[in-house]
PDB file of C-alpha atoms in Angstrom:
ATOM      1  CA  UNK A   1       0.000   0.000   0.000  1.00  0.00           C
ATOM      2  CA  UNK A   2       1.183   3.541  -0.694  1.00  0.00           C
ATOM      3  CA  UNK A   3       2.450   5.650   2.162  1.00  0.00           C
ATOM      4  CA  UNK A   4      -0.093   8.378   2.910  1.00  0.00           C
ATOM      5  CA  UNK A   5       2.221  11.276   2.068  1.00  0.00           C
ATOM      6  CA  UNK A   6       3.154   9.733  -1.291  1.00  0.00           C
ATOM      7  CA  UNK A   7      -0.496   9.137  -2.172  1.00  0.00           C
ATOM      8  CA  UNK A   8      -1.547  12.671  -1.295  1.00  0.00           C
ATOM      9  CA  UNK A   9       1.185  14.324  -3.295  1.00  0.00           C
ATOM     10  CA  UNK A  10       1.694  12.059  -6.286  1.00  0.00           C
ATOM     11  CA  UNK A  11      -1.300   9.781  -6.738  1.00  0.00           C
ATOM     12  CA  UNK A  12      -2.425   9.589 -10.348  1.00  0.00           C
ATOM     13  CA  UNK A  13      -6.018   8.606 -11.053  1.00  0.00           C
ATOM     14  CA  UNK A  14      -7.343   6.656 -14.005  1.00  0.00           C
ATOM     15  CA  UNK A  15     -10.953   5.744 -14.742  1.00  0.00           C
ATOM     16  CA  UNK A  16     -11.793   2.745 -16.916  1.00  0.00           C
ATOM     17  CA  UNK A  17     -15.329   2.432 -18.239  1.00  0.00           C
ATOM     18  CA  UNK A  18     -16.173  -0.910 -19.823  1.00  0.00           C
ATOM     19  CA  UNK A  19     -18.726  -0.549 -22.587  1.00  0.00           C
ATOM     20  CA  UNK A  20     -20.739  -2.448 -25.146  1.00  0.00           C
ATOM     21  CA  UNK A  21     -23.427  -0.623 -27.105  1.00  0.00           C
ATOM     22  CA  UNK A  22     -23.466   2.120 -24.479  1.00  0.00           C
ATOM     23  CA  UNK A  23     -23.786   5.300 -26.545  1.00  0.00           C
ATOM     24  CA  UNK A  24     -27.008   6.347 -24.821  1.00  0.00           C
ATOM     25  CA  UNK A  25     -25.400   6.044 -21.385  1.00  0.00           C
ATOM     26  CA  UNK A  26     -22.198   7.993 -21.956  1.00  0.00           C
ATOM     27  CA  UNK A  27     -23.625  11.535 -21.690  1.00  0.00           C
ATOM     28  CA  UNK A  28     -24.906  10.579 -18.221  1.00  0.00           C
ATOM     29  CA  UNK A  29     -21.988   8.497 -16.960  1.00  0.00           C
ATOM     30  CA  UNK A  30     -18.936  10.126 -18.557  1.00  0.00           C
ATOM     31  CA  UNK A  31     -19.870  13.782 -18.224  1.00  0.00           C
ATOM     32  CA  UNK A  32     -19.221  14.146 -14.492  1.00  0.00           C
ATOM     33  CA  UNK A  33     -16.077  11.997 -14.745  1.00  0.00           C
ATOM     34  CA  UNK A  34     -14.565  14.029 -17.591  1.00  0.00           C
ATOM     35  CA  UNK A  35     -15.366  17.230 -15.677  1.00  0.00           C
ATOM     36  CA  UNK A  36     -14.129  16.021 -12.287  1.00  0.00           C
ATOM     37  CA  UNK A  37     -11.788  18.481 -10.528  1.00  0.00           C
ATOM     38  CA  UNK A  38      -9.304  15.588 -10.346  1.00  0.00           C
ATOM     39  CA  UNK A  39      -8.853  15.648 -14.137  1.00  0.00           C
ATOM     40  CA  UNK A  40      -8.365  11.864 -14.257  1.00  0.00           C
ATOM     41  CA  UNK A  41      -7.144   9.882 -17.211  1.00  0.00           C
ATOM     42  CA  UNK A  42     -10.332   8.400 -18.682  1.00  0.00           C
ATOM     43  CA  UNK A  43     -10.311   5.222 -20.744  1.00  0.00           C
ATOM     44  CA  UNK A  44     -13.320   3.649 -22.424  1.00  0.00           C
ATOM     45  CA  UNK A  45     -12.719  -0.046 -23.159  1.00  0.00           C
ATOM     46  CA  UNK A  46     -15.298  -1.021 -25.750  1.00  0.00           C
ATOM     47  CA  UNK A  47     -16.169  -4.526 -26.923  1.00  0.00           C
ATOM     48  CA  UNK A  48     -16.511  -3.698 -30.617  1.00  0.00           C
ATOM     49  CA  UNK A  49     -19.790  -1.809 -30.444  1.00  0.00           C
ATOM     50  CA  UNK A  50     -21.436  -0.740 -33.699  1.00  0.00           C
ATOM     51  CA  UNK A  51     -23.705   1.936 -32.255  1.00  0.00           C
ATOM     52  CA  UNK A  52     -21.294   4.853 -32.086  1.00  0.00           C
ATOM     53  CA  UNK A  53     -20.136   4.258 -28.515  1.00  0.00           C
ATOM     54  CA  UNK A  54     -16.463   4.716 -29.383  1.00  0.00           C
ATOM     55  CA  UNK A  55     -17.090   7.859 -31.416  1.00  0.00           C
ATOM     56  CA  UNK A  56     -19.191   9.366 -28.635  1.00  0.00           C
ATOM     57  CA  UNK A  57     -16.502   8.608 -26.026  1.00  0.00           C
ATOM     58  CA  UNK A  58     -13.845  10.232 -28.180  1.00  0.00           C
ATOM     59  CA  UNK A  59     -15.981  13.314 -28.761  1.00  0.00           C
ATOM     60  CA  UNK A  60     -16.403  13.665 -24.995  1.00  0.00           C
ATOM     61  CA  UNK A  61     -12.646  13.570 -24.461  1.00  0.00           C
ATOM     62  CA  UNK A  62     -11.993   9.978 -23.356  1.00  0.00           C
ATOM     63  CA  UNK A  63      -9.274   7.675 -24.603  1.00  0.00           C
ATOM     64  CA  UNK A  64     -10.614   4.510 -26.216  1.00  0.00           C
ATOM     65  CA  UNK A  65      -9.446   0.938 -26.468  1.00  0.00           C
ATOM     66  CA  UNK A  66     -11.444  -1.434 -28.673  1.00  0.00           C
ATOM     67  CA  UNK A  67     -11.284  -5.175 -28.009  1.00  0.00           C
ATOM     68  CA  UNK A  68     -12.987  -8.083 -29.811  1.00  0.00           C
ATOM     69  CA  UNK A  69     -16.383  -8.951 -28.389  1.00  0.00           C
ATOM     70  CA  UNK A  70     -15.246 -12.561 -27.878  1.00  0.00           C
ATOM     71  CA  UNK A  71     -12.452 -11.387 -25.549  1.00  0.00           C
ATOM     72  CA  UNK A  72     -14.774  -9.560 -23.167  1.00  0.00           C
ATOM     73  CA  UNK A  73     -14.628 -11.006 -19.651  1.00  0.00           C
ATOM     74  CA  UNK A  74     -15.523  -9.299 -16.394  1.00  0.00           C
ATOM     75  CA  UNK A  75     -12.195 -10.032 -14.746  1.00  0.00           C
ATOM     76  CA  UNK A  76      -9.779 -10.104 -17.685  1.00  0.00           C
ATOM     77  CA  UNK A  77     -11.119  -6.936 -19.298  1.00  0.00           C
ATOM     78  CA  UNK A  78     -10.752  -4.990 -16.066  1.00  0.00           C
ATOM     79  CA  UNK A  79      -7.251  -6.317 -15.644  1.00  0.00           C
ATOM     80  CA  UNK A  80      -6.420  -5.238 -19.156  1.00  0.00           C
ATOM     81  CA  UNK A  81      -7.858  -1.787 -18.477  1.00  0.00           C
ATOM     82  CA  UNK A  82      -5.954  -1.184 -15.250  1.00  0.00           C
ATOM     83  CA  UNK A  83      -2.673  -2.236 -16.833  1.00  0.00           C
ATOM     84  CA  UNK A  84      -3.340   0.024 -19.791  1.00  0.00           C
ATOM     85  CA  UNK A  85      -3.982   2.956 -17.459  1.00  0.00           C
ATOM     86  CA  UNK A  86      -1.004   2.275 -15.188  1.00  0.00           C
ATOM     87  CA  UNK A  87      -2.171   4.913 -12.672  1.00  0.00           C
ATOM     88  CA  UNK A  88      -1.695   4.771  -8.898  1.00  0.00           C
ATOM     89  CA  UNK A  89      -5.456   4.562  -8.421  1.00  0.00           C
ATOM     90  CA  UNK A  90      -7.620   2.623 -10.844  1.00  0.00           C
ATOM     91  CA  UNK A  91     -11.347   3.366 -10.894  1.00  0.00           C
ATOM     92  CA  UNK A  92     -13.630   0.840 -12.574  1.00  0.00           C
ATOM     93  CA  UNK A  93     -17.065   1.857 -13.818  1.00  0.00           C
ATOM     94  CA  UNK A  94     -19.901   0.525 -15.908  1.00  0.00           C
ATOM     95  CA  UNK A  95     -21.600   2.946 -18.315  1.00  0.00           C
ATOM     96  CA  UNK A  96     -25.022   2.585 -16.683  1.00  0.00           C
ATOM     97  CA  UNK A  97     -23.700   3.967 -13.374  1.00  0.00           C
ATOM     98  CA  UNK A  98     -24.453   7.698 -13.444  1.00  0.00           C
ATOM     99  CA  UNK A  99     -22.517   9.920 -10.985  1.00  0.00           C
ATOM    100  CA  UNK A 100     -24.822  12.400  -9.285  1.00  0.00           C
ATOM    101  CA  UNK A 101     -22.275  15.239  -9.313  1.00  0.00           C
ATOM    102  CA  UNK A 102     -18.739  16.142 -10.360  1.00  0.00           C
ATOM    103  CA  UNK A 103     -17.387  15.635  -6.828  1.00  0.00           C
ATOM    104  CA  UNK A 104     -18.358  11.957  -6.700  1.00  0.00           C
ATOM    105  CA  UNK A 105     -14.966  10.746  -7.910  1.00  0.00           C
ATOM    106  CA  UNK A 106     -13.057  12.864  -5.384  1.00  0.00           C
ATOM    107  CA  UNK A 107     -15.101  11.446  -2.519  1.00  0.00           C
ATOM    108  CA  UNK A 108     -14.840   7.881  -3.827  1.00  0.00           C
ATOM    109  CA  UNK A 109     -11.052   7.786  -3.953  1.00  0.00           C
ATOM    110  CA  UNK A 110     -10.548   9.655  -0.646  1.00  0.00           C
ATOM    111  CA  UNK A 111     -10.103   6.512   1.532  1.00  0.00           C
ATOM    112  CA  UNK A 112      -7.525   5.153  -0.925  1.00  0.00           C
ATOM    113  CA  UNK A 113      -5.686   8.476  -1.123  1.00  0.00           C
ATOM    114  CA  UNK A 114      -5.654   8.790   2.666  1.00  0.00           C
ATOM    115  CA  UNK A 115      -4.481   5.195   3.121  1.00  0.00           C
ATOM    116  CA  UNK A 116      -7.449   4.142   5.281  1.00  0.00           C
ATOM    117  CA  UNK A 117      -8.503   1.564   2.659  1.00  0.00           C
ATOM    118  CA  UNK A 118      -7.047  -0.093  -0.437  1.00  0.00           C
ATOM    119  CA  UNK A 119     -10.350  -0.261  -2.291  1.00  0.00           C
ATOM    120  CA  UNK A 120     -13.567   1.724  -2.110  1.00  0.00           C
ATOM    121  CA  UNK A 121     -17.000   1.435  -3.698  1.00  0.00           C
ATOM    122  CA  UNK A 122     -19.802   3.925  -4.104  1.00  0.00           C
ATOM    123  CA  UNK A 123     -23.364   4.034  -2.913  1.00  0.00           C
ATOM    124  CA  UNK A 124     -25.908   3.066  -5.569  1.00  0.00           C
ATOM    125  CA  UNK A 125     -29.384   4.516  -5.756  1.00  0.00           C
ATOM    126  CA  UNK A 126     -32.042   3.632  -8.345  1.00  0.00           C
ATOM    127  CA  UNK A 127     -32.309   5.363 -11.672  1.00  0.00           C
ATOM    128  CA  UNK A 128     -35.116   7.870 -12.048  1.00  0.00           C
ATOM    129  CA  UNK A 129     -38.393   6.082 -12.723  1.00  0.00           C
ATOM    130  CA  UNK A 130     -37.186   2.716 -11.403  1.00  0.00           C
ATOM    131  CA  UNK A 131     -39.932   0.414 -10.162  1.00  0.00           C
ATOM    132  CA  UNK A 132     -39.868  -1.290  -6.777  1.00  0.00           C
ATOM    133  CA  UNK A 133     -38.103  -4.417  -8.079  1.00  0.00           C
ATOM    134  CA  UNK A 134     -35.273  -2.230  -9.395  1.00  0.00           C
ATOM    135  CA  UNK A 135     -35.165   0.159  -6.458  1.00  0.00           C
ATOM    136  CA  UNK A 136     -35.492  -2.124  -3.450  1.00  0.00           C
ATOM    137  CA  UNK A 137     -32.192  -4.032  -3.928  1.00  0.00           C
ATOM    138  CA  UNK A 138     -30.350  -0.705  -3.954  1.00  0.00           C
ATOM    139  CA  UNK A 139     -31.919   0.426  -0.681  1.00  0.00           C
ATOM    140  CA  UNK A 140     -31.376  -3.016   0.852  1.00  0.00           C
ATOM    141  CA  UNK A 141     -27.682  -3.297  -0.063  1.00  0.00           C
ATOM    142  CA  UNK A 142     -26.525   0.340   0.014  1.00  0.00           C
ATOM    143  CA  UNK A 143     -27.178   2.213   3.233  1.00  0.00           C
ATOM    144  CA  UNK A 144     -26.802   5.949   3.763  1.00  0.00           C
ATOM    145  CA  UNK A 145     -23.936   5.428   6.226  1.00  0.00           C
ATOM    146  CA  UNK A 146     -20.422   4.628   5.044  1.00  0.00           C
ATOM    147  CA  UNK A 147     -17.879   2.433   6.809  1.00  0.00           C
ATOM    148  CA  UNK A 148     -14.566   0.605   6.466  1.00  0.00           C
ATOM    149  CA  UNK A 149     -14.230  -3.179   6.765  1.00  0.00           C
ATOM    150  CA  UNK A 150     -11.259  -5.433   7.484  1.00  0.00           C
ATOM    151  CA  UNK A 151     -10.662  -9.175   7.504  1.00  0.00           C
ATOM    152  CA  UNK A 152     -11.213  -9.261  11.266  1.00  0.00           C
ATOM    153  CA  UNK A 153     -14.738  -7.863  10.898  1.00  0.00           C
ATOM    154  CA  UNK A 154     -16.306 -11.156   9.807  1.00  0.00           C
ATOM    155  CA  UNK A 155     -18.584 -11.565  12.812  1.00  0.00           C
ATOM    156  CA  UNK A 156     -19.681  -7.940  12.616  1.00  0.00           C
ATOM    157  CA  UNK A 157     -20.478  -7.904   8.893  1.00  0.00           C
ATOM    158  CA  UNK A 158     -20.981 -11.588   8.102  1.00  0.00           C
ATOM    159  CA  UNK A 159     -21.954 -12.262   4.494  1.00  0.00           C
ATOM    160  CA  UNK A 160     -21.312  -8.693   3.380  1.00  0.00           C
ATOM    161  CA  UNK A 161     -17.733  -8.479   4.667  1.00  0.00           C
ATOM    162  CA  UNK A 162     -16.484  -9.041   1.123  1.00  0.00           C
ATOM    163  CA  UNK A 163     -19.498  -7.450  -0.575  1.00  0.00           C
ATOM    164  CA  UNK A 164     -18.211  -5.052  -3.209  1.00  0.00           C
ATOM    165  CA  UNK A 165     -19.426  -3.584  -6.475  1.00  0.00           C
ATOM    166  CA  UNK A 166     -17.128  -2.372  -9.211  1.00  0.00           C
ATOM    167  CA  UNK A 167     -19.944  -0.718 -11.099  1.00  0.00           C
ATOM    168  CA  UNK A 168     -18.201   2.250  -9.510  1.00  0.00           C
ATOM    169  CA  UNK A 169     -15.142   1.441  -7.412  1.00  0.00           C
ATOM    170  CA  UNK A 170     -11.595   2.665  -6.797  1.00  0.00           C
ATOM    171  CA  UNK A 171      -8.535   0.526  -6.124  1.00  0.00           C
ATOM    172  CA  UNK A 172      -4.948   1.081  -5.118  1.00  0.00           C
ATOM    173  CA  UNK A 173      -3.137  -0.379  -8.100  1.00  0.00           C
ATOM    174  CA  UNK A 174      -0.259  -1.500  -5.912  1.00  0.00           C
ATOM    175  CA  UNK A 175      -2.650  -3.379  -3.640  1.00  0.00           C
ATOM    176  CA  UNK A 176      -4.238  -5.064  -6.679  1.00  0.00           C
ATOM    177  CA  UNK A 177      -0.823  -6.298  -7.742  1.00  0.00           C
ATOM    178  CA  UNK A 178      -0.564  -8.466  -4.615  1.00  0.00           C
ATOM    179  CA  UNK A 179      -3.200 -11.066  -5.600  1.00  0.00           C
ATOM    180  CA  UNK A 180      -2.219 -10.751  -9.263  1.00  0.00           C
ATOM    181  CA  UNK A 181      -4.898  -8.269 -10.246  1.00  0.00           C
ATOM    182  CA  UNK A 182      -8.482  -9.066 -11.157  1.00  0.00           C
ATOM    183  CA  UNK A 183      -9.200 -12.795 -11.432  1.00  0.00           C
ATOM    184  CA  UNK A 184     -10.121 -14.236 -14.870  1.00  0.00           C
ATOM    185  CA  UNK A 185     -13.766 -14.932 -14.000  1.00  0.00           C
ATOM    186  CA  UNK A 186     -17.010 -14.312 -15.883  1.00  0.00           C
ATOM    187  CA  UNK A 187     -18.693 -12.578 -12.962  1.00  0.00           C
ATOM    188  CA  UNK A 188     -18.183 -11.626  -9.288  1.00  0.00           C
ATOM    189  CA  UNK A 189     -14.656 -10.399  -9.950  1.00  0.00           C
ATOM    190  CA  UNK A 190     -15.377  -7.540  -7.551  1.00  0.00           C
ATOM    191  CA  UNK A 191     -16.322  -9.699  -4.555  1.00  0.00           C
ATOM    192  CA  UNK A 192     -13.470 -12.131  -5.178  1.00  0.00           C
ATOM    193  CA  UNK A 193     -10.955  -9.302  -5.452  1.00  0.00           C
ATOM    194  CA  UNK A 194     -12.272  -7.673  -2.274  1.00  0.00           C
ATOM    195  CA  UNK A 195     -11.999 -10.989  -0.400  1.00  0.00           C
ATOM    196  CA  UNK A 196      -8.442 -11.485  -1.632  1.00  0.00           C
ATOM    197  CA  UNK A 197      -7.445  -7.995  -0.507  1.00  0.00           C
ATOM    198  CA  UNK A 198      -9.031  -8.518   2.913  1.00  0.00           C
ATOM    199  CA  UNK A 199      -7.089 -11.752   3.398  1.00  0.00           C
ATOM    200  CA  UNK A 200      -3.879  -9.857   2.712  1.00  0.00           C
ATOM    201  CA  UNK A 201      -4.587  -7.346   5.464  1.00  0.00           C
ATOM    202  CA  UNK A 202      -6.083  -4.590   3.340  1.00  0.00           C
ATOM    203  CA  UNK A 203      -9.284  -2.742   4.150  1.00  0.00           C
ATOM    204  CA  UNK A 204     -12.202  -1.861   1.915  1.00  0.00           C
ATOM    205  CA  UNK A 205     -14.374   1.221   2.228  1.00  0.00           C
ATOM    206  CA  UNK A 206     -18.026   1.791   1.460  1.00  0.00           C
ATOM    207  CA  UNK A 207     -18.291   5.494   0.596  1.00  0.00           C
ATOM    208  CA  UNK A 208     -21.917   6.445   1.084  1.00  0.00           C
ATOM    209  CA  UNK A 209     -21.471  10.063  -0.019  1.00  0.00           C
ATOM    210  CA  UNK A 210     -20.057   9.016  -3.391  1.00  0.00           C
ATOM    211  CA  UNK A 211     -23.368   8.321  -5.121  1.00  0.00           C
ATOM    212  CA  UNK A 212     -24.215   6.890  -8.522  1.00  0.00           C
ATOM    213  CA  UNK A 213     -27.566   6.034 -10.027  1.00  0.00           C
ATOM    214  CA  UNK A 214     -27.444   2.383 -11.027  1.00  0.00           C
ATOM    215  CA  UNK A 215     -30.262  -0.146 -11.210  1.00  0.00           C
ATOM    216  CA  UNK A 216     -31.639  -2.810 -13.514  1.00  0.00           C
ATOM    217  CA  UNK A 217     -34.957  -4.465 -14.213  1.00  0.00           C
ATOM    218  CA  UNK A 218     -34.391  -8.082 -15.204  1.00  0.00           C
ATOM    219  CA  UNK A 219     -36.959 -10.568 -16.441  1.00  0.00           C
ATOM    220  CA  UNK A 220     -37.298 -14.007 -14.878  1.00  0.00           C
ATOM    221  CA  UNK A 221     -35.008 -15.656 -17.431  1.00  0.00           C
ATOM    222  CA  UNK A 222     -32.303 -13.053 -16.877  1.00  0.00           C
ATOM    223  CA  UNK A 223     -32.586 -13.420 -13.103  1.00  0.00           C
ATOM    224  CA  UNK A 224     -32.224 -17.189 -13.424  1.00  0.00           C
ATOM    225  CA  UNK A 225     -29.077 -16.869 -15.528  1.00  0.00           C
ATOM    226  CA  UNK A 226     -27.526 -14.207 -13.285  1.00  0.00           C
ATOM    227  CA  UNK A 227     -28.049 -16.306 -10.191  1.00  0.00           C
ATOM    228  CA  UNK A 228     -26.846 -19.457 -11.913  1.00  0.00           C
ATOM    229  CA  UNK A 229     -23.604 -17.613 -12.640  1.00  0.00           C
ATOM    230  CA  UNK A 230     -23.428 -16.342  -9.059  1.00  0.00           C
ATOM    231  CA  UNK A 231     -24.080 -19.775  -7.581  1.00  0.00           C
ATOM    232  CA  UNK A 232     -21.425 -21.323  -9.783  1.00  0.00           C
ATOM    233  CA  UNK A 233     -18.769 -18.738  -8.913  1.00  0.00           C
ATOM    234  CA  UNK A 234     -19.556 -18.824  -5.190  1.00  0.00           C
ATOM    235  CA  UNK A 235     -19.283 -22.624  -5.263  1.00  0.00           C
ATOM    236  CA  UNK A 236     -15.896 -22.540  -6.975  1.00  0.00           C
ATOM    237  CA  UNK A 237     -14.618 -19.892  -4.537  1.00  0.00           C
ATOM    238  CA  UNK A 238     -16.506 -21.040  -1.457  1.00  0.00           C
ATOM    239  CA  UNK A 239     -13.422 -21.126   0.794  1.00  0.00           C
ATOM    240  CA  UNK A 240     -12.587 -17.536  -0.071  1.00  0.00           C
ATOM    241  CA  UNK A 241     -16.152 -16.227   0.253  1.00  0.00           C
ATOM    242  CA  UNK A 242     -17.383 -18.246   3.251  1.00  0.00           C
ATOM    243  CA  UNK A 243     -19.106 -16.457   6.150  1.00  0.00           C
ATOM    244  CA  UNK A 244     -21.129 -17.388   9.266  1.00  0.00           C
ATOM    245  CA  UNK A 245     -24.242 -16.009   7.571  1.00  0.00           C
ATOM    246  CA  UNK A 246     -25.010 -18.320   4.656  1.00  0.00           C
ATOM    247  CA  UNK A 247     -26.224 -17.398   1.189  1.00  0.00           C
ATOM    248  CA  UNK A 248     -29.556 -18.965   2.152  1.00  0.00           C
ATOM    249  CA  UNK A 249     -29.826 -16.730   5.249  1.00  0.00           C
ATOM    250  CA  UNK A 250     -29.073 -13.603   3.275  1.00  0.00           C
ATOM    251  CA  UNK A 251     -31.524 -14.529   0.543  1.00  0.00           C
ATOM    252  CA  UNK A 252     -34.390 -15.100   2.929  1.00  0.00           C
ATOM    253  CA  UNK A 253     -33.605 -11.873   4.767  1.00  0.00           C
ATOM    254  CA  UNK A 254     -33.887 -10.005   1.467  1.00  0.00           C
ATOM    255  CA  UNK A 255     -37.087 -11.826   0.455  1.00  0.00           C
ATOM    256  CA  UNK A 256     -38.847 -11.099   3.744  1.00  0.00           C
ATOM    257  CA  UNK A 257     -37.795  -7.456   3.576  1.00  0.00           C
ATOM    258  CA  UNK A 258     -39.092  -7.208  -0.004  1.00  0.00           C
ATOM    259  CA  UNK A 259     -42.472  -8.693   0.940  1.00  0.00           C
ATOM    260  CA  UNK A 260     -42.726  -6.277   3.859  1.00  0.00           C
ATOM    261  CA  UNK A 261     -41.893  -3.357   1.573  1.00  0.00           C
ATOM    262  CA  UNK A 262     -44.519  -4.410  -0.971  1.00  0.00           C
ATOM    263  CA  UNK A 263     -47.159  -4.732   1.724  1.00  0.00           C
ATOM    264  CA  UNK A 264     -46.331  -1.449   3.453  1.00  0.00           C
ATOM    265  CA  UNK A 265     -46.245   0.568   0.233  1.00  0.00           C
ATOM    266  CA  UNK A 266     -49.638  -0.661  -0.962  1.00  0.00           C
ATOM    267  CA  UNK A 267     -48.142  -2.940  -3.614  1.00  0.00           C
ATOM    268  CA  UNK A 268     -49.340  -6.255  -2.228  1.00  0.00           C
ATOM    269  CA  UNK A 269     -50.687  -7.171  -5.671  1.00  0.00           C
ATOM    270  CA  UNK A 270     -47.039  -7.556  -6.761  1.00  0.00           C
ATOM    271  CA  UNK A 271     -46.283 -10.232  -4.170  1.00  0.00           C
ATOM    272  CA  UNK A 272     -47.042 -13.139  -6.574  1.00  0.00           C
ATOM    273  CA  UNK A 273     -44.455 -11.781  -9.007  1.00  0.00           C
ATOM    274  CA  UNK A 274     -41.985 -11.339  -6.142  1.00  0.00           C
ATOM    275  CA  UNK A 275     -42.464 -15.021  -5.314  1.00  0.00           C
ATOM    276  CA  UNK A 276     -41.879 -16.014  -8.955  1.00  0.00           C
ATOM    277  CA  UNK A 277     -38.819 -13.806  -9.183  1.00  0.00           C
ATOM    278  CA  UNK A 278     -37.347 -15.216  -5.985  1.00  0.00           C
ATOM    279  CA  UNK A 279     -38.057 -18.746  -7.199  1.00  0.00           C
ATOM    280  CA  UNK A 280     -36.161 -18.071 -10.432  1.00  0.00           C
ATOM    281  CA  UNK A 281     -33.208 -16.705  -8.470  1.00  0.00           C
ATOM    282  CA  UNK A 282     -33.203 -19.592  -6.008  1.00  0.00           C
ATOM    283  CA  UNK A 283     -33.473 -22.274  -8.690  1.00  0.00           C
ATOM    284  CA  UNK A 284     -30.722 -20.669 -10.753  1.00  0.00           C
ATOM    285  CA  UNK A 285     -28.449 -20.253  -7.745  1.00  0.00           C
ATOM    286  CA  UNK A 286     -28.850 -23.818  -6.529  1.00  0.00           C
ATOM    287  CA  UNK A 287     -28.392 -25.257  -9.999  1.00  0.00           C
ATOM    288  CA  UNK A 288     -25.258 -23.194 -10.491  1.00  0.00           C
ATOM    289  CA  UNK A 289     -23.902 -24.349  -7.136  1.00  0.00           C
ATOM    290  CA  UNK A 290     -24.376 -28.060  -7.901  1.00  0.00           C
ATOM    291  CA  UNK A 291     -21.029 -29.897  -7.540  1.00  0.00           C
ATOM    292  CA  UNK A 292     -21.210 -31.244 -11.108  1.00  0.00           C
ATOM    293  CA  UNK A 293     -21.287 -27.689 -12.447  1.00  0.00           C
ATOM    294  CA  UNK A 294     -17.768 -27.152 -11.165  1.00  0.00           C
ATOM    295  CA  UNK A 295     -16.585 -28.824 -14.330  1.00  0.00           C
ATOM    296  CA  UNK A 296     -19.556 -28.387 -16.658  1.00  0.00           C
ATOM    297  CA  UNK A 297     -20.664 -24.730 -16.405  1.00  0.00           C
ATOM    298  CA  UNK A 298     -22.810 -25.058 -19.511  1.00  0.00           C
ATOM    299  CA  UNK A 299     -25.092 -22.190 -18.595  1.00  0.00           C
ATOM    300  CA  UNK A 300     -22.483 -19.706 -17.486  1.00  0.00           C
ATOM    301  CA  UNK A 301     -22.609 -16.764 -19.849  1.00  0.00           C
ATOM    302  CA  UNK A 302     -19.708 -15.248 -21.666  1.00  0.00           C
ATOM    303  CA  UNK A 303     -19.625 -11.662 -20.413  1.00  0.00           C
TER     304      UNK A 303
END
């Protein structure tokens, strides 16, 4: 990890945004980054889009790196981006994460600059117009109070000790070098990387005042596939990601909270869909976590 004085005086900041057919998002996600007082180096890594994403990024002032669509991978592409940037601090973003102001980036990297953490992730709130199935996961997982976690905080934080989202996150590049950078996985590279850093004595920060708008509405098929992928990855890396609170415990906590929210907000008519949605997630997760899938991940998507 950098010494605090070195970080404060000399830290260079690079932002990598990984895109594919993201032209419509860039005015919302890149604008505040390009205009940040930090004046970071901004790199858009695009997976051979044909919708004008690269041209839009260049017009806005970002560097661009185009890779073949078949080479896109959540872990490997981020590793490629951070090495290309070569900055002291590497910020990873997805194009559908919209900073709420130009100071977001400064607040996000502050724990890394100060040396209180080696990685930091932002608070996510729903996009404007998001329905309850998009919005509730953001309120459930991203509180209004920030904190810093260490490896020794397992019994305090349980399942979420290694929870991390690189939809908008900052890393000390030197700290990332220790585990060999981002792992070559199709999904959950953020949680795996956070767990690896924690095991090496680093701390991770949740920066609640660095806010981005980021939410999704997935259909039942998409939820099944996402949770199949998650179940598969968590099975493969179960020793690294284990916690006293099980996946099952966390899932039921979320489901009960969602039902309560639907009832209290006068949306009880949506409870049947919530049950279907949760069933799709549960079935996908358990199928992905089956021991046989360790060697035959036939449903895992190429990202």
